[in-house]
PDB file of N, CA and C in Angstrom:
ATOM      1  N   UNK A   1     -88.588  14.947 -48.426  1.00  0.00           N
ATOM      2  CA  UNK A   1     -89.444  14.283 -47.520  1.00  0.00           C
ATOM      3  C   UNK A   1     -88.992  14.348 -46.123  1.00  0.00           C
ATOM      4  N   UNK A   2     -89.934  14.694 -45.232  1.00  0.00           N
ATOM      5  CA  UNK A   2     -89.539  14.778 -43.826  1.00  0.00           C
ATOM      6  C   UNK A   2     -89.309  13.599 -43.136  1.00  0.00           C
ATOM      7  N   UNK A   3     -88.562  13.544 -42.074  1.00  0.00           N
ATOM      8  CA  UNK A   3     -88.308  12.314 -41.306  1.00  0.00           C
ATOM      9  C   UNK A   3     -89.006  12.426 -40.039  1.00  0.00           C
ATOM     10  N   UNK A   4     -89.868  13.346 -39.775  1.00  0.00           N
ATOM     11  CA  UNK A   4     -90.652  13.451 -38.573  1.00  0.00           C
ATOM     12  C   UNK A   4     -91.400  12.264 -38.152  1.00  0.00           C
ATOM     13  N   UNK A   5     -92.229  11.611 -38.996  1.00  0.00           N
ATOM     14  CA  UNK A   5     -92.901  10.422 -38.638  1.00  0.00           C
ATOM     15  C   UNK A   5     -91.966   9.323 -38.199  1.00  0.00           C
ATOM     16  N   UNK A   6     -90.708   9.207 -38.770  1.00  0.00           N
ATOM     17  CA  UNK A   6     -89.873   8.115 -38.440  1.00  0.00           C
ATOM     18  C   UNK A   6     -89.368   8.450 -37.056  1.00  0.00           C
ATOM     19  N   UNK A   7     -89.001   9.735 -36.735  1.00  0.00           N
ATOM     20  CA  UNK A   7     -88.461  10.154 -35.590  1.00  0.00           C
ATOM     21  C   UNK A   7     -89.351   9.853 -34.426  1.00  0.00           C
ATOM     22  N   UNK A   8     -90.676  10.314 -34.640  1.00  0.00           N
ATOM     23  CA  UNK A   8     -91.681  10.123 -33.696  1.00  0.00           C
ATOM     24  C   UNK A   8     -92.011   8.576 -33.362  1.00  0.00           C
ATOM     25  N   UNK A   9     -91.961   7.903 -34.422  1.00  0.00           N
ATOM     26  CA  UNK A   9     -92.108   6.362 -34.241  1.00  0.00           C
ATOM     27  C   UNK A   9     -90.891   5.884 -33.507  1.00  0.00           C
ATOM     28  N   UNK A  10     -89.731   6.295 -33.693  1.00  0.00           N
ATOM     29  CA  UNK A  10     -88.600   5.767 -32.784  1.00  0.00           C
ATOM     30  C   UNK A  10     -88.742   6.184 -31.429  1.00  0.00           C
ATOM     31  N   UNK A  11     -89.181   7.477 -31.185  1.00  0.00           N
ATOM     32  CA  UNK A  11     -89.562   7.842 -29.800  1.00  0.00           C
ATOM     33  C   UNK A  11     -90.472   6.963 -29.110  1.00  0.00           C
ATOM     34  N   UNK A  12     -91.541   6.477 -29.743  1.00  0.00           N
ATOM     35  CA  UNK A  12     -92.463   5.453 -29.161  1.00  0.00           C
ATOM     36  C   UNK A  12     -91.813   4.179 -29.003  1.00  0.00           C
ATOM     37  N   UNK A  13     -90.879   3.718 -29.867  1.00  0.00           N
ATOM     38  CA  UNK A  13     -90.087   2.580 -29.664  1.00  0.00           C
ATOM     39  C   UNK A  13     -89.307   2.633 -28.293  1.00  0.00           C
ATOM     40  N   UNK A  14     -88.576   3.860 -28.272  1.00  0.00           N
ATOM     41  CA  UNK A  14     -87.645   4.101 -27.104  1.00  0.00           C
ATOM     42  C   UNK A  14     -88.586   4.117 -25.759  1.00  0.00           C
ATOM     43  N   UNK A  15     -89.844   4.665 -25.762  1.00  0.00           N
ATOM     44  CA  UNK A  15     -90.621   4.598 -24.583  1.00  0.00           C
ATOM     45  C   UNK A  15     -91.080   3.180 -24.199  1.00  0.00           C
ATOM     46  N   UNK A  16     -91.277   2.333 -25.201  1.00  0.00           N
ATOM     47  CA  UNK A  16     -91.575   0.830 -25.094  1.00  0.00           C
ATOM     48  C   UNK A  16     -90.343   0.192 -24.395  1.00  0.00           C
ATOM     49  N   UNK A  17     -89.158   0.390 -24.892  1.00  0.00           N
ATOM     50  CA  UNK A  17     -88.048  -0.176 -24.464  1.00  0.00           C
ATOM     51  C   UNK A  17     -87.708   0.183 -22.976  1.00  0.00           C
ATOM     52  N   UNK A  18     -87.977   1.571 -22.642  1.00  0.00           N
ATOM     53  CA  UNK A  18     -87.678   2.063 -21.303  1.00  0.00           C
ATOM     54  C   UNK A  18     -88.810   1.294 -20.304  1.00  0.00           C
ATOM     55  N   UNK A  19     -90.063   1.222 -20.690  1.00  0.00           N
ATOM     56  CA  UNK A  19     -91.046   0.550 -19.956  1.00  0.00           C
ATOM     57  C   UNK A  19     -90.562  -0.912 -19.771  1.00  0.00           C
ATOM     58  N   UNK A  20     -90.078  -1.536 -20.838  1.00  0.00           N
ATOM     59  CA  UNK A  20     -89.763  -2.876 -20.698  1.00  0.00           C
ATOM     60  C   UNK A  20     -88.594  -3.141 -19.700  1.00  0.00           C
ATOM     61  N   UNK A  21     -87.629  -2.196 -19.841  1.00  0.00           N
ATOM     62  CA  UNK A  21     -86.539  -2.309 -18.889  1.00  0.00           C
ATOM     63  C   UNK A  21     -86.906  -1.998 -17.325  1.00  0.00           C
ATOM     64  N   UNK A  22     -87.902  -1.163 -17.160  1.00  0.00           N
ATOM     65  CA  UNK A  22     -88.364  -0.762 -15.853  1.00  0.00           C
ATOM     66  C   UNK A  22     -89.214  -2.077 -15.428  1.00  0.00           C
ATOM     67  N   UNK A  23     -90.003  -2.731 -16.257  1.00  0.00           N
ATOM     68  CA  UNK A  23     -90.674  -3.930 -15.830  1.00  0.00           C
ATOM     69  C   UNK A  23     -89.599  -5.029 -15.510  1.00  0.00           C
ATOM     70  N   UNK A  24     -88.480  -5.170 -16.299  1.00  0.00           N
ATOM     71  CA  UNK A  24     -87.556  -6.168 -16.013  1.00  0.00           C
ATOM     72  C   UNK A  24     -86.837  -5.931 -14.726  1.00  0.00           C
ATOM     73  N   UNK A  25     -86.732  -4.714 -14.380  1.00  0.00           N
ATOM     74  CA  UNK A  25     -85.941  -4.417 -13.081  1.00  0.00           C
ATOM     75  C   UNK A  25     -86.883  -4.780 -11.857  1.00  0.00           C
ATOM     76  N   UNK A  26     -88.171  -4.464 -12.091  1.00  0.00           N
ATOM     77  CA  UNK A  26     -89.156  -4.828 -10.999  1.00  0.00           C
ATOM     78  C   UNK A  26     -89.419  -6.219 -10.752  1.00  0.00           C
ATOM     79  N   UNK A  27     -89.645  -6.881 -11.942  1.00  0.00           N
ATOM     80  CA  UNK A  27     -90.192  -8.294 -11.896  1.00  0.00           C
ATOM     81  C   UNK A  27     -89.075  -9.178 -12.040  1.00  0.00           C
ATOM     82  N   UNK A  28     -87.868  -8.818 -12.371  1.00  0.00           N
ATOM     83  CA  UNK A  28     -86.743  -9.772 -12.647  1.00  0.00           C
ATOM     84  C   UNK A  28     -86.097 -10.100 -11.227  1.00  0.00           C
ATOM     85  N   UNK A  29     -85.057  -9.179 -10.982  1.00  0.00           N
ATOM     86  CA  UNK A  29     -84.294  -9.455  -9.662  1.00  0.00           C
ATOM     87  C   UNK A  29     -85.168  -9.319  -8.421  1.00  0.00           C
ATOM     88  N   UNK A  30     -86.324  -8.691  -8.523  1.00  0.00           N
ATOM     89  CA  UNK A  30     -87.189  -8.533  -7.242  1.00  0.00           C
ATOM     90  C   UNK A  30     -88.505  -9.363  -7.322  1.00  0.00           C
ATOM     91  N   UNK A  31     -88.522 -10.406  -8.106  1.00  0.00           N
ATOM     92  CA  UNK A  31     -89.592 -11.236  -8.430  1.00  0.00           C
ATOM     93  C   UNK A  31     -90.232 -11.717  -7.140  1.00  0.00           C
ATOM     94  N   UNK A  32     -89.540 -12.264  -6.311  1.00  0.00           N
ATOM     95  CA  UNK A  32     -90.009 -12.784  -5.073  1.00  0.00           C
ATOM     96  C   UNK A  32     -90.741 -11.850  -4.121  1.00  0.00           C
ATOM     97  N   UNK A  33     -90.187 -10.524  -4.264  1.00  0.00           N
ATOM     98  CA  UNK A  33     -90.863  -9.460  -3.462  1.00  0.00           C
ATOM     99  C   UNK A  33     -92.090  -8.902  -4.085  1.00  0.00           C
ATOM    100  N   UNK A  34     -92.197  -8.898  -5.423  1.00  0.00           N
ATOM    101  CA  UNK A  34     -93.363  -8.470  -6.187  1.00  0.00           C
ATOM    102  C   UNK A  34     -94.457  -9.449  -6.281  1.00  0.00           C
ATOM    103  N   UNK A  35     -94.210 -10.707  -6.426  1.00  0.00           N
ATOM    104  CA  UNK A  35     -95.170 -11.811  -6.566  1.00  0.00           C
ATOM    105  C   UNK A  35     -95.275 -12.486  -5.235  1.00  0.00           C
ATOM    106  N   UNK A  36     -96.376 -12.785  -4.746  1.00  0.00           N
ATOM    107  CA  UNK A  36     -96.554 -13.242  -3.438  1.00  0.00           C
ATOM    108  C   UNK A  36     -96.780 -14.821  -3.539  1.00  0.00           C
ATOM    109  N   UNK A  37     -97.060 -15.368  -4.816  1.00  0.00           N
ATOM    110  CA  UNK A  37     -97.289 -16.737  -4.845  1.00  0.00           C
ATOM    111  C   UNK A  37     -98.700 -17.174  -5.102  1.00  0.00           C
ATOM    112  N   UNK A  38     -99.084 -18.469  -5.186  1.00  0.00           N
ATOM    113  CA  UNK A  38     -98.245 -19.546  -5.426  1.00  0.00           C
ATOM    114  C   UNK A  38     -97.474 -19.550  -6.614  1.00  0.00           C
ATOM    115  N   UNK A  39     -96.397 -20.324  -6.660  1.00  0.00           N
ATOM    116  CA  UNK A  39     -95.372 -20.318  -7.829  1.00  0.00           C
ATOM    117  C   UNK A  39     -95.470 -21.564  -8.638  1.00  0.00           C
ATOM    118  N   UNK A  40     -96.577 -22.270  -8.501  1.00  0.00           N
ATOM    119  CA  UNK A  40     -96.754 -23.415  -9.265  1.00  0.00           C
ATOM    120  C   UNK A  40     -96.638 -23.290 -10.775  1.00  0.00           C
ATOM    121  N   UNK A  41     -97.221 -22.249 -11.285  1.00  0.00           N
ATOM    122  CA  UNK A  41     -97.251 -22.020 -12.687  1.00  0.00           C
ATOM    123  C   UNK A  41     -96.144 -20.982 -13.067  1.00  0.00           C
ATOM    124  N   UNK A  42     -95.156 -20.564 -12.278  1.00  0.00           N
ATOM    125  CA  UNK A  42     -94.173 -19.607 -12.644  1.00  0.00           C
ATOM    126  C   UNK A  42     -93.012 -20.309 -13.235  1.00  0.00           C
ATOM    127  N   UNK A  43     -92.369 -19.559 -13.935  1.00  0.00           N
ATOM    128  CA  UNK A  43     -91.039 -20.158 -14.475  1.00  0.00           C
ATOM    129  C   UNK A  43     -90.147 -20.379 -13.228  1.00  0.00           C
ATOM    130  N   UNK A  44     -89.572 -21.616 -13.219  1.00  0.00           N
ATOM    131  CA  UNK A  44     -88.695 -21.957 -12.218  1.00  0.00           C
ATOM    132  C   UNK A  44     -89.417 -22.528 -10.914  1.00  0.00           C
ATOM    133  N   UNK A  45     -90.773 -22.379 -10.964  1.00  0.00           N
ATOM    134  CA  UNK A  45     -91.549 -22.785  -9.891  1.00  0.00           C
ATOM    135  C   UNK A  45     -91.398 -24.360  -9.689  1.00  0.00           C
ATOM    136  N   UNK A  46     -91.983 -24.879  -8.655  1.00  0.00           N
ATOM    137  CA  UNK A  46     -92.965 -24.535  -7.670  1.00  0.00           C
ATOM    138  C   UNK A  46     -92.441 -23.702  -6.508  1.00  0.00           C
ATOM    139  N   UNK A  47     -91.242 -23.679  -6.303  1.00  0.00           N
ATOM    140  CA  UNK A  47     -90.584 -22.998  -5.139  1.00  0.00           C
ATOM    141  C   UNK A  47     -90.373 -21.493  -5.402  1.00  0.00           C
ATOM    142  N   UNK A  48     -90.414 -20.714  -4.415  1.00  0.00           N
ATOM    143  CA  UNK A  48     -90.229 -19.373  -4.532  1.00  0.00           C
ATOM    144  C   UNK A  48     -88.759 -18.878  -4.913  1.00  0.00           C
ATOM    145  N   UNK A  49     -87.857 -19.633  -4.399  1.00  0.00           N
ATOM    146  CA  UNK A  49     -86.467 -19.465  -4.834  1.00  0.00           C
ATOM    147  C   UNK A  49     -86.157 -19.827  -6.236  1.00  0.00           C
ATOM    148  N   UNK A  50     -86.792 -20.791  -6.678  1.00  0.00           N
ATOM    149  CA  UNK A  50     -86.558 -21.250  -8.112  1.00  0.00           C
ATOM    150  C   UNK A  50     -87.059 -20.313  -9.058  1.00  0.00           C
ATOM    151  N   UNK A  51     -88.387 -19.635  -8.744  1.00  0.00           N
ATOM    152  CA  UNK A  51     -89.061 -18.813  -9.572  1.00  0.00           C
ATOM    153  C   UNK A  51     -88.284 -17.563  -9.572  1.00  0.00           C
ATOM    154  N   UNK A  52     -87.760 -17.058  -8.415  1.00  0.00           N
ATOM    155  CA  UNK A  52     -86.902 -15.945  -8.226  1.00  0.00           C
ATOM    156  C   UNK A  52     -85.656 -16.105  -9.125  1.00  0.00           C
ATOM    157  N   UNK A  53     -84.973 -17.011  -8.961  1.00  0.00           N
ATOM    158  CA  UNK A  53     -83.823 -17.336  -9.601  1.00  0.00           C
ATOM    159  C   UNK A  53     -83.944 -17.191 -11.166  1.00  0.00           C
ATOM    160  N   UNK A  54     -84.961 -17.990 -11.792  1.00  0.00           N
ATOM    161  CA  UNK A  54     -85.118 -17.953 -13.172  1.00  0.00           C
ATOM    162  C   UNK A  54     -85.548 -16.736 -13.726  1.00  0.00           C
ATOM    163  N   UNK A  55     -86.298 -15.905 -12.926  1.00  0.00           N
ATOM    164  CA  UNK A  55     -86.752 -14.598 -13.377  1.00  0.00           C
ATOM    165  C   UNK A  55     -85.708 -13.660 -13.438  1.00  0.00           C
ATOM    166  N   UNK A  56     -84.710 -13.748 -12.398  1.00  0.00           N
ATOM    167  CA  UNK A  56     -83.540 -12.811 -12.272  1.00  0.00           C
ATOM    168  C   UNK A  56     -82.655 -13.241 -13.403  1.00  0.00           C
ATOM    169  N   UNK A  57     -82.419 -14.542 -13.675  1.00  0.00           N
ATOM    170  CA  UNK A  57     -81.459 -14.968 -14.683  1.00  0.00           C
ATOM    171  C   UNK A  57     -81.976 -14.511 -16.028  1.00  0.00           C
ATOM    172  N   UNK A  58     -83.165 -14.442 -16.276  1.00  0.00           N
ATOM    173  CA  UNK A  58     -83.767 -13.980 -17.599  1.00  0.00           C
ATOM    174  C   UNK A  58     -83.768 -12.566 -17.824  1.00  0.00           C
ATOM    175  N   UNK A  59     -83.924 -11.797 -16.659  1.00  0.00           N
ATOM    176  CA  UNK A  59     -84.119 -10.428 -16.786  1.00  0.00           C
ATOM    177  C   UNK A  59     -82.875  -9.655 -17.079  1.00  0.00           C
ATOM    178  N   UNK A  60     -81.755 -10.215 -16.565  1.00  0.00           N
ATOM    179  CA  UNK A  60     -80.467  -9.548 -16.815  1.00  0.00           C
ATOM    180  C   UNK A  60     -80.081  -9.517 -18.341  1.00  0.00           C
ATOM    181  N   UNK A  61     -79.960 -10.611 -19.007  1.00  0.00           N
ATOM    182  CA  UNK A  61     -79.519 -10.581 -20.445  1.00  0.00           C
ATOM    183  C   UNK A  61     -80.709  -9.823 -21.230  1.00  0.00           C
ATOM    184  N   UNK A  62     -81.900 -10.071 -20.994  1.00  0.00           N
ATOM    185  CA  UNK A  62     -83.025  -9.293 -21.612  1.00  0.00           C
ATOM    186  C   UNK A  62     -82.803  -7.870 -21.447  1.00  0.00           C
ATOM    187  N   UNK A  63     -82.505  -7.453 -20.317  1.00  0.00           N
ATOM    188  CA  UNK A  63     -82.289  -6.015 -19.952  1.00  0.00           C
ATOM    189  C   UNK A  63     -81.130  -5.376 -20.681  1.00  0.00           C
ATOM    190  N   UNK A  64     -80.161  -6.170 -20.806  1.00  0.00           N
ATOM    191  CA  UNK A  64     -78.949  -5.674 -21.550  1.00  0.00           C
ATOM    192  C   UNK A  64     -79.247  -5.620 -23.102  1.00  0.00           C
ATOM    193  N   UNK A  65     -79.896  -6.441 -23.579  1.00  0.00           N
ATOM    194  CA  UNK A  65     -80.282  -6.361 -25.036  1.00  0.00           C
ATOM    195  C   UNK A  65     -81.187  -5.187 -25.208  1.00  0.00           C
ATOM    196  N   UNK A  66     -82.219  -4.985 -24.312  1.00  0.00           N
ATOM    197  CA  UNK A  66     -83.040  -3.792 -24.366  1.00  0.00           C
ATOM    198  C   UNK A  66     -82.422  -2.527 -24.233  1.00  0.00           C
ATOM    199  N   UNK A  67     -81.315  -2.468 -23.483  1.00  0.00           N
ATOM    200  CA  UNK A  67     -80.553  -1.231 -23.378  1.00  0.00           C
ATOM    201  C   UNK A  67     -79.739  -0.965 -24.519  1.00  0.00           C
ATOM    202  N   UNK A  68     -79.197  -2.119 -25.152  1.00  0.00           N
ATOM    203  CA  UNK A  68     -78.384  -1.798 -26.478  1.00  0.00           C
ATOM    204  C   UNK A  68     -79.511  -1.346 -27.582  1.00  0.00           C
ATOM    205  N   UNK A  69     -80.688  -1.966 -27.527  1.00  0.00           N
ATOM    206  CA  UNK A  69     -81.526  -1.544 -28.586  1.00  0.00           C
ATOM    207  C   UNK A  69     -82.080  -0.081 -28.331  1.00  0.00           C
ATOM    208  N   UNK A  70     -82.136   0.386 -27.138  1.00  0.00           N
ATOM    209  CA  UNK A  70     -82.408   1.646 -26.800  1.00  0.00           C
ATOM    210  C   UNK A  70     -81.411   2.698 -27.353  1.00  0.00           C
ATOM    211  N   UNK A  71     -80.116   2.366 -27.029  1.00  0.00           N
ATOM    212  CA  UNK A  71     -78.874   3.168 -27.654  1.00  0.00           C
ATOM    213  C   UNK A  71     -79.042   3.234 -29.101  1.00  0.00           C
ATOM    214  N   UNK A  72     -79.245   2.105 -29.745  1.00  0.00           N
ATOM    215  CA  UNK A  72     -79.259   1.929 -31.181  1.00  0.00           C
ATOM    216  C   UNK A  72     -80.395   2.826 -31.838  1.00  0.00           C
ATOM    217  N   UNK A  73     -81.524   2.667 -31.153  1.00  0.00           N
ATOM    218  CA  UNK A  73     -82.685   3.493 -31.523  1.00  0.00           C
ATOM    219  C   UNK A  73     -82.463   5.112 -31.620  1.00  0.00           C
ATOM    220  N   UNK A  74     -81.690   5.443 -30.459  1.00  0.00           N
ATOM    221  CA  UNK A  74     -81.385   6.886 -30.328  1.00  0.00           C
ATOM    222  C   UNK A  74     -80.334   7.280 -31.389  1.00  0.00           C
ATOM    223  N   UNK A  75     -79.408   6.540 -31.672  1.00  0.00           N
ATOM    224  CA  UNK A  75     -78.332   6.811 -32.756  1.00  0.00           C
ATOM    225  C   UNK A  75     -79.013   6.907 -34.059  1.00  0.00           C
ATOM    226  N   UNK A  76     -79.976   5.958 -34.289  1.00  0.00           N
ATOM    227  CA  UNK A  76     -80.728   6.081 -35.478  1.00  0.00           C
ATOM    228  C   UNK A  76     -81.569   7.333 -35.580  1.00  0.00           C
ATOM    229  N   UNK A  77     -82.191   7.638 -34.457  1.00  0.00           N
ATOM    230  CA  UNK A  77     -83.172   8.961 -34.391  1.00  0.00           C
ATOM    231  C   UNK A  77     -82.216  10.226 -34.616  1.00  0.00           C
ATOM    232  N   UNK A  78     -81.083  10.214 -34.042  1.00  0.00           N
ATOM    233  CA  UNK A  78     -80.081  11.366 -34.363  1.00  0.00           C
ATOM    234  C   UNK A  78     -79.636  11.362 -35.835  1.00  0.00           C
ATOM    235  N   UNK A  79     -79.395  10.246 -36.255  1.00  0.00           N
ATOM    236  CA  UNK A  79     -79.076  10.278 -37.785  1.00  0.00           C
ATOM    237  C   UNK A  79     -80.175  10.774 -38.679  1.00  0.00           C
ATOM    238  N   UNK A  80     -81.465  10.520 -38.310  1.00  0.00           N
ATOM    239  CA  UNK A  80     -82.578  11.100 -38.985  1.00  0.00           C
ATOM    240  C   UNK A  80     -82.708  12.704 -38.779  1.00  0.00           C
ATOM    241  N   UNK A  81     -82.306  13.077 -37.580  1.00  0.00           N
ATOM    242  CA  UNK A  81     -82.361  14.548 -37.226  1.00  0.00           C
ATOM    243  C   UNK A  81     -81.301  15.234 -38.081  1.00  0.00           C
ATOM    244  N   UNK A  82     -80.044  14.668 -38.269  1.00  0.00           N
ATOM    245  CA  UNK A  82     -78.995  15.136 -39.103  1.00  0.00           C
ATOM    246  C   UNK A  82     -79.498  15.256 -40.601  1.00  0.00           C
ATOM    247  N   UNK A  83     -80.160  14.226 -40.906  1.00  0.00           N
ATOM    248  CA  UNK A  83     -80.647  14.131 -42.354  1.00  0.00           C
ATOM    249  C   UNK A  83     -81.605  15.160 -42.576  1.00  0.00           C
ATOM    250  N   UNK A  84     -82.458  15.518 -41.614  1.00  0.00           N
ATOM    251  CA  UNK A  84     -83.532  16.658 -41.688  1.00  0.00           C
ATOM    252  C   UNK A  84     -82.802  17.896 -41.851  1.00  0.00           C
ATOM    253  N   UNK A  85     -81.551  17.975 -41.217  1.00  0.00           N
ATOM    254  CA  UNK A  85     -80.854  19.399 -41.182  1.00  0.00           C
ATOM    255  C   UNK A  85     -80.034  19.432 -42.425  1.00  0.00           C
ATOM    256  N   UNK A  86     -80.006  18.500 -43.288  1.00  0.00           N
ATOM    257  CA  UNK A  86     -79.270  18.690 -44.547  1.00  0.00           C
ATOM    258  C   UNK A  86     -77.980  17.919 -44.669  1.00  0.00           C
ATOM    259  N   UNK A  87     -77.708  17.078 -43.671  1.00  0.00           N
ATOM    260  CA  UNK A  87     -76.414  16.359 -43.682  1.00  0.00           C
ATOM    261  C   UNK A  87     -76.730  15.207 -44.709  1.00  0.00           C
ATOM    262  N   UNK A  88     -75.630  14.567 -45.247  1.00  0.00           N
ATOM    263  CA  UNK A  88     -75.780  13.441 -46.164  1.00  0.00           C
ATOM    264  C   UNK A  88     -76.506  12.363 -45.689  1.00  0.00           C
ATOM    265  N   UNK A  89     -77.524  11.934 -46.496  1.00  0.00           N
ATOM    266  CA  UNK A  89     -78.380  10.896 -46.047  1.00  0.00           C
ATOM    267  C   UNK A  89     -77.872   9.447 -46.189  1.00  0.00           C
ATOM    268  N   UNK A  90     -78.081   8.705 -45.227  1.00  0.00           N
ATOM    269  CA  UNK A  90     -77.790   7.228 -45.310  1.00  0.00           C
ATOM    270  C   UNK A  90     -79.063   6.696 -45.869  1.00  0.00           C
ATOM    271  N   UNK A  91     -78.920   5.856 -46.999  1.00  0.00           N
ATOM    272  CA  UNK A  91     -80.080   5.355 -47.730  1.00  0.00           C
ATOM    273  C   UNK A  91     -80.821   4.360 -46.742  1.00  0.00           C
ATOM    274  N   UNK A  92     -80.141   3.693 -45.655  1.00  0.00           N
ATOM    275  CA  UNK A  92     -80.820   2.705 -44.957  1.00  0.00           C
ATOM    276  C   UNK A  92     -81.550   3.240 -43.651  1.00  0.00           C
ATOM    277  N   UNK A  93     -81.395   4.522 -43.339  1.00  0.00           N
ATOM    278  CA  UNK A  93     -81.971   4.998 -42.090  1.00  0.00           C
ATOM    279  C   UNK A  93     -83.526   5.115 -42.082  1.00  0.00           C
ATOM    280  N   UNK A  94     -84.120   5.492 -43.085  1.00  0.00           N
ATOM    281  CA  UNK A  94     -85.632   5.408 -43.063  1.00  0.00           C
ATOM    282  C   UNK A  94     -86.128   4.082 -43.128  1.00  0.00           C
ATOM    283  N   UNK A  95     -85.668   3.210 -44.006  1.00  0.00           N
ATOM    284  CA  UNK A  95     -86.206   1.822 -43.945  1.00  0.00           C
ATOM    285  C   UNK A  95     -85.850   1.014 -42.644  1.00  0.00           C
ATOM    286  N   UNK A  96     -84.910   1.268 -41.937  1.00  0.00           N
ATOM    287  CA  UNK A  96     -84.578   0.633 -40.610  1.00  0.00           C
ATOM    288  C   UNK A  96     -85.500   1.165 -39.623  1.00  0.00           C
ATOM    289  N   UNK A  97     -85.667   2.636 -39.566  1.00  0.00           N
ATOM    290  CA  UNK A  97     -86.696   3.140 -38.681  1.00  0.00           C
ATOM    291  C   UNK A  97     -88.019   2.608 -38.895  1.00  0.00           C
ATOM    292  N   UNK A  98     -88.480   2.447 -40.096  1.00  0.00           N
ATOM    293  CA  UNK A  98     -89.755   1.899 -40.343  1.00  0.00           C
ATOM    294  C   UNK A  98     -89.894   0.433 -39.847  1.00  0.00           C
ATOM    295  N   UNK A  99     -88.969  -0.364 -40.068  1.00  0.00           N
ATOM    296  CA  UNK A  99     -88.844  -1.590 -39.603  1.00  0.00           C
ATOM    297  C   UNK A  99     -88.921  -1.680 -38.078  1.00  0.00           C
ATOM    298  N   UNK A 100     -88.117  -0.840 -37.415  1.00  0.00           N
ATOM    299  CA  UNK A 100     -88.185  -0.933 -35.918  1.00  0.00           C
ATOM    300  C   UNK A 100     -89.498  -0.515 -35.377  1.00  0.00           C
ATOM    301  N   UNK A 101     -90.195   0.419 -36.088  1.00  0.00           N
ATOM    302  CA  UNK A 101     -91.425   0.738 -35.616  1.00  0.00           C
ATOM    303  C   UNK A 101     -92.476  -0.324 -35.804  1.00  0.00           C
ATOM    304  N   UNK A 102     -92.426  -1.030 -37.025  1.00  0.00           N
ATOM    305  CA  UNK A 102     -93.166  -2.007 -37.311  1.00  0.00           C
ATOM    306  C   UNK A 102     -93.096  -3.335 -36.327  1.00  0.00           C
ATOM    307  N   UNK A 103     -91.793  -3.561 -36.082  1.00  0.00           N
ATOM    308  CA  UNK A 103     -91.438  -4.661 -35.167  1.00  0.00           C
ATOM    309  C   UNK A 103     -92.053  -4.459 -33.716  1.00  0.00           C
ATOM    310  N   UNK A 104     -91.784  -3.129 -33.324  1.00  0.00           N
ATOM    311  CA  UNK A 104     -92.343  -2.713 -32.027  1.00  0.00           C
ATOM    312  C   UNK A 104     -93.889  -2.901 -31.852  1.00  0.00           C
ATOM    313  N   UNK A 105     -94.454  -2.614 -32.980  1.00  0.00           N
ATOM    314  CA  UNK A 105     -96.013  -2.676 -32.939  1.00  0.00           C
ATOM    315  C   UNK A 105     -96.376  -4.147 -32.909  1.00  0.00           C
ATOM    316  N   UNK A 106     -95.595  -4.976 -33.650  1.00  0.00           N
ATOM    317  CA  UNK A 106     -95.918  -6.410 -33.566  1.00  0.00           C
ATOM    318  C   UNK A 106     -95.502  -7.022 -32.142  1.00  0.00           C
ATOM    319  N   UNK A 107     -94.577  -6.512 -31.554  1.00  0.00           N
ATOM    320  CA  UNK A 107     -94.348  -7.061 -30.176  1.00  0.00           C
ATOM    321  C   UNK A 107     -95.340  -6.546 -29.145  1.00  0.00           C
ATOM    322  N   UNK A 108     -95.892  -5.317 -29.309  1.00  0.00           N
ATOM    323  CA  UNK A 108     -96.953  -4.906 -28.397  1.00  0.00           C
ATOM    324  C   UNK A 108     -98.175  -5.716 -28.658  1.00  0.00           C
ATOM    325  N   UNK A 109     -98.551  -6.068 -29.823  1.00  0.00           N
ATOM    326  CA  UNK A 109     -99.778  -7.006 -30.211  1.00  0.00           C
ATOM    327  C   UNK A 109     -99.467  -8.286 -29.472  1.00  0.00           C
ATOM    328  N   UNK A 110     -98.376  -8.950 -29.779  1.00  0.00           N
ATOM    329  CA  UNK A 110     -98.127 -10.215 -29.069  1.00  0.00           C
ATOM    330  C   UNK A 110     -98.069 -10.140 -27.593  1.00  0.00           C
ATOM    331  N   UNK A 111     -97.599  -9.120 -27.056  1.00  0.00           N
ATOM    332  CA  UNK A 111     -97.321  -8.943 -25.614  1.00  0.00           C
ATOM    333  C   UNK A 111     -98.982  -8.905 -25.042  1.00  0.00           C
ATOM    334  N   UNK A 112     -99.740  -7.979 -25.652  1.00  0.00           N
ATOM    335  CA  UNK A 112    -101.112  -7.777 -25.099  1.00  0.00           C
ATOM    336  C   UNK A 112    -101.847  -9.183 -25.316  1.00  0.00           C
ATOM    337  N   UNK A 113    -101.663  -9.933 -26.345  1.00  0.00           N
ATOM    338  CA  UNK A 113    -102.239 -11.136 -26.611  1.00  0.00           C
ATOM    339  C   UNK A 113    -101.874 -12.195 -25.574  1.00  0.00           C
ATOM    340  N   UNK A 114    -100.752 -12.147 -25.023  1.00  0.00           N
ATOM    341  CA  UNK A 114    -100.460 -13.195 -24.099  1.00  0.00           C
ATOM    342  C   UNK A 114    -100.932 -12.916 -22.570  1.00  0.00           C
ATOM    343  N   UNK A 115    -101.468 -11.716 -22.361  1.00  0.00           N
ATOM    344  CA  UNK A 115    -101.965 -11.318 -21.039  1.00  0.00           C
ATOM    345  C   UNK A 115    -103.108 -12.021 -20.477  1.00  0.00           C
TER     346      UNK A 115
END
C-alpha cells in the first residue's frame, strides 16, 4: 500500500501550520500596528496596550507549539518516505498521519466557523 495520500495530507497540514505561524507573527507581536481599533471587544481590551500585550503573550507560546508540530509532521512525513522506499515500517506511522490530517481538517472547520 502506498503512503502517498498520507504524505500529501501531511504536506497540507504543514502548509496550515506555516500559515498559522505567519498569522501569529503578524497579529501577535504586531497586533497594535495591524489592528487600528477600537479594542473594546479585543482580548486584553479596551486599551490598545492591553490588547497588544495579550495578543503578543498568546502568540509566542502558540507559535512555539506550532513550530514543534511542524517539525514533528516533517519527521513523520520522512518516515513515510523511507517506508515507501522499503525501509522497515513503523506500525504507528500511517494511523498517526491519518489522525494528524483529520485533526487539521477539524481545526480548519472550527476556525472558519468562528470567523
